[in-house]
């Protein structure tokens, strides 16, 4: 079977794409289930929002810290072998955490270690997986493939949080068991893909100085005007988002919400994301990309302060659903641009560069969210996040690059 992406079968009959999709949807479900459990567990053990933010910082911070070397490794080794290795180690770490929880209540250091291992290997895995998608999907189907990827990421927000809440309520170890099994399924689906997941490597490029190779992705990203502007814009929201999540969790729990109710809040958020993912191809055909980015920012700027008006789980979840609606369109637009324009030899490094710029703010958002909550409570934190969002959107609206960007072609 040909490995040329232009000769790949249509997406609906593309077995290799769907194998990759199923594996990633499953592992993302496990991760989403655990993501809601970790802050609840830390809060139960320490009663400290700051320490809950610290654990989130460890997971996301380890991913960001290793992004550039992860991208370089992903572009220089066999992608399939690397992804399978990451899945195997992460599954082992989750199984070890489950065993620890079966025997004792873990110290904070143990949870930090799990977050560090999972976060660092997730960055390495995703750098390789990004290039693999480019190999199994025809160029004309990239936007549709990204929309489907966003659909599963949003769908697991519906199923993952309530599932994590229910499992956590039954036994603390169960979300870790689920995550271990999900990584095993991902390992098996990657193994089943029969075609190569990268083009042949150019040996002379491997002899370039390491420092230069580490920066190739950043140089490429910042040479593309729309990607440069859109990724910097996205970085502001990756700072606000984890602080917003933590503020909603603390706001709900401080008013008596149970773990399943916390899961239901974020399930409703996922419903909004799924709706957005299903409509993403239509959004891309009807509106220019910069307008979509700015519209999402405007929705966030008006929606975040509404969260201060309620503490009811259903109301909080409904507001988050509105905020989540446009996220799949934004991510599909940016990732489709990147995949379409990047040569295969730089796919991992371009992924790393984009996520380094966009996600460096994520761990600091988690950390800042914890400090804000300790200092001002959930209402004060939400008002500060509103002010940040308004400032960012107002500044971005003056950018000609964002306002005048042309969409890439979108398959039906």
PDB file of C-alpha atoms in Angstrom, residues 157-158 161-163 258-270 313-314 317-318:
ATOM      1  CA  UNK A 157     -14.909  15.590  27.963  1.00  0.00           C
ATOM      2  CA  UNK A 158     -18.505  14.371  28.096  1.00  0.00           C
ATOM      3  CA  UNK A 161     -15.131  13.548  33.854  1.00  0.00           C
ATOM      4  CA  UNK A 162     -18.304  11.778  35.051  1.00  0.00           C
ATOM      5  CA  UNK A 163     -16.612   8.419  34.520  1.00  0.00           C
ATOM      6  CA  UNK A 258     -20.005  15.809  44.971  1.00  0.00           C
ATOM      7  CA  UNK A 259     -17.356  14.197  42.722  1.00  0.00           C
ATOM      8  CA  UNK A 260     -20.028  12.913  40.277  1.00  0.00           C
ATOM      9  CA  UNK A 261     -21.501  16.419  40.119  1.00  0.00           C
ATOM     10  CA  UNK A 262     -18.050  17.839  39.375  1.00  0.00           C
ATOM     11  CA  UNK A 263     -17.763  15.273  36.592  1.00  0.00           C
ATOM     12  CA  UNK A 264     -21.178  16.306  35.275  1.00  0.00           C
ATOM     13  CA  UNK A 265     -20.071  19.963  35.084  1.00  0.00           C
ATOM     14  CA  UNK A 266     -17.218  19.091  32.764  1.00  0.00           C
ATOM     15  CA  UNK A 267     -19.324  16.586  30.866  1.00  0.00           C
ATOM     16  CA  UNK A 268     -21.624  19.464  29.928  1.00  0.00           C
ATOM     17  CA  UNK A 269     -18.552  21.398  28.841  1.00  0.00           C
ATOM     18  CA  UNK A 270     -17.679  18.451  26.609  1.00  0.00           C
ATOM     19  CA  UNK A 313     -23.435  22.501  38.969  1.00  0.00           C
ATOM     20  CA  UNK A 314     -25.931  22.483  36.074  1.00  0.00           C
ATOM     21  CA  UNK A 317     -21.644  23.231  33.286  1.00  0.00           C
ATOM     22  CA  UNK A 318     -23.969  24.995  30.863  1.00  0.00           C
TER      23      UNK A 318
END
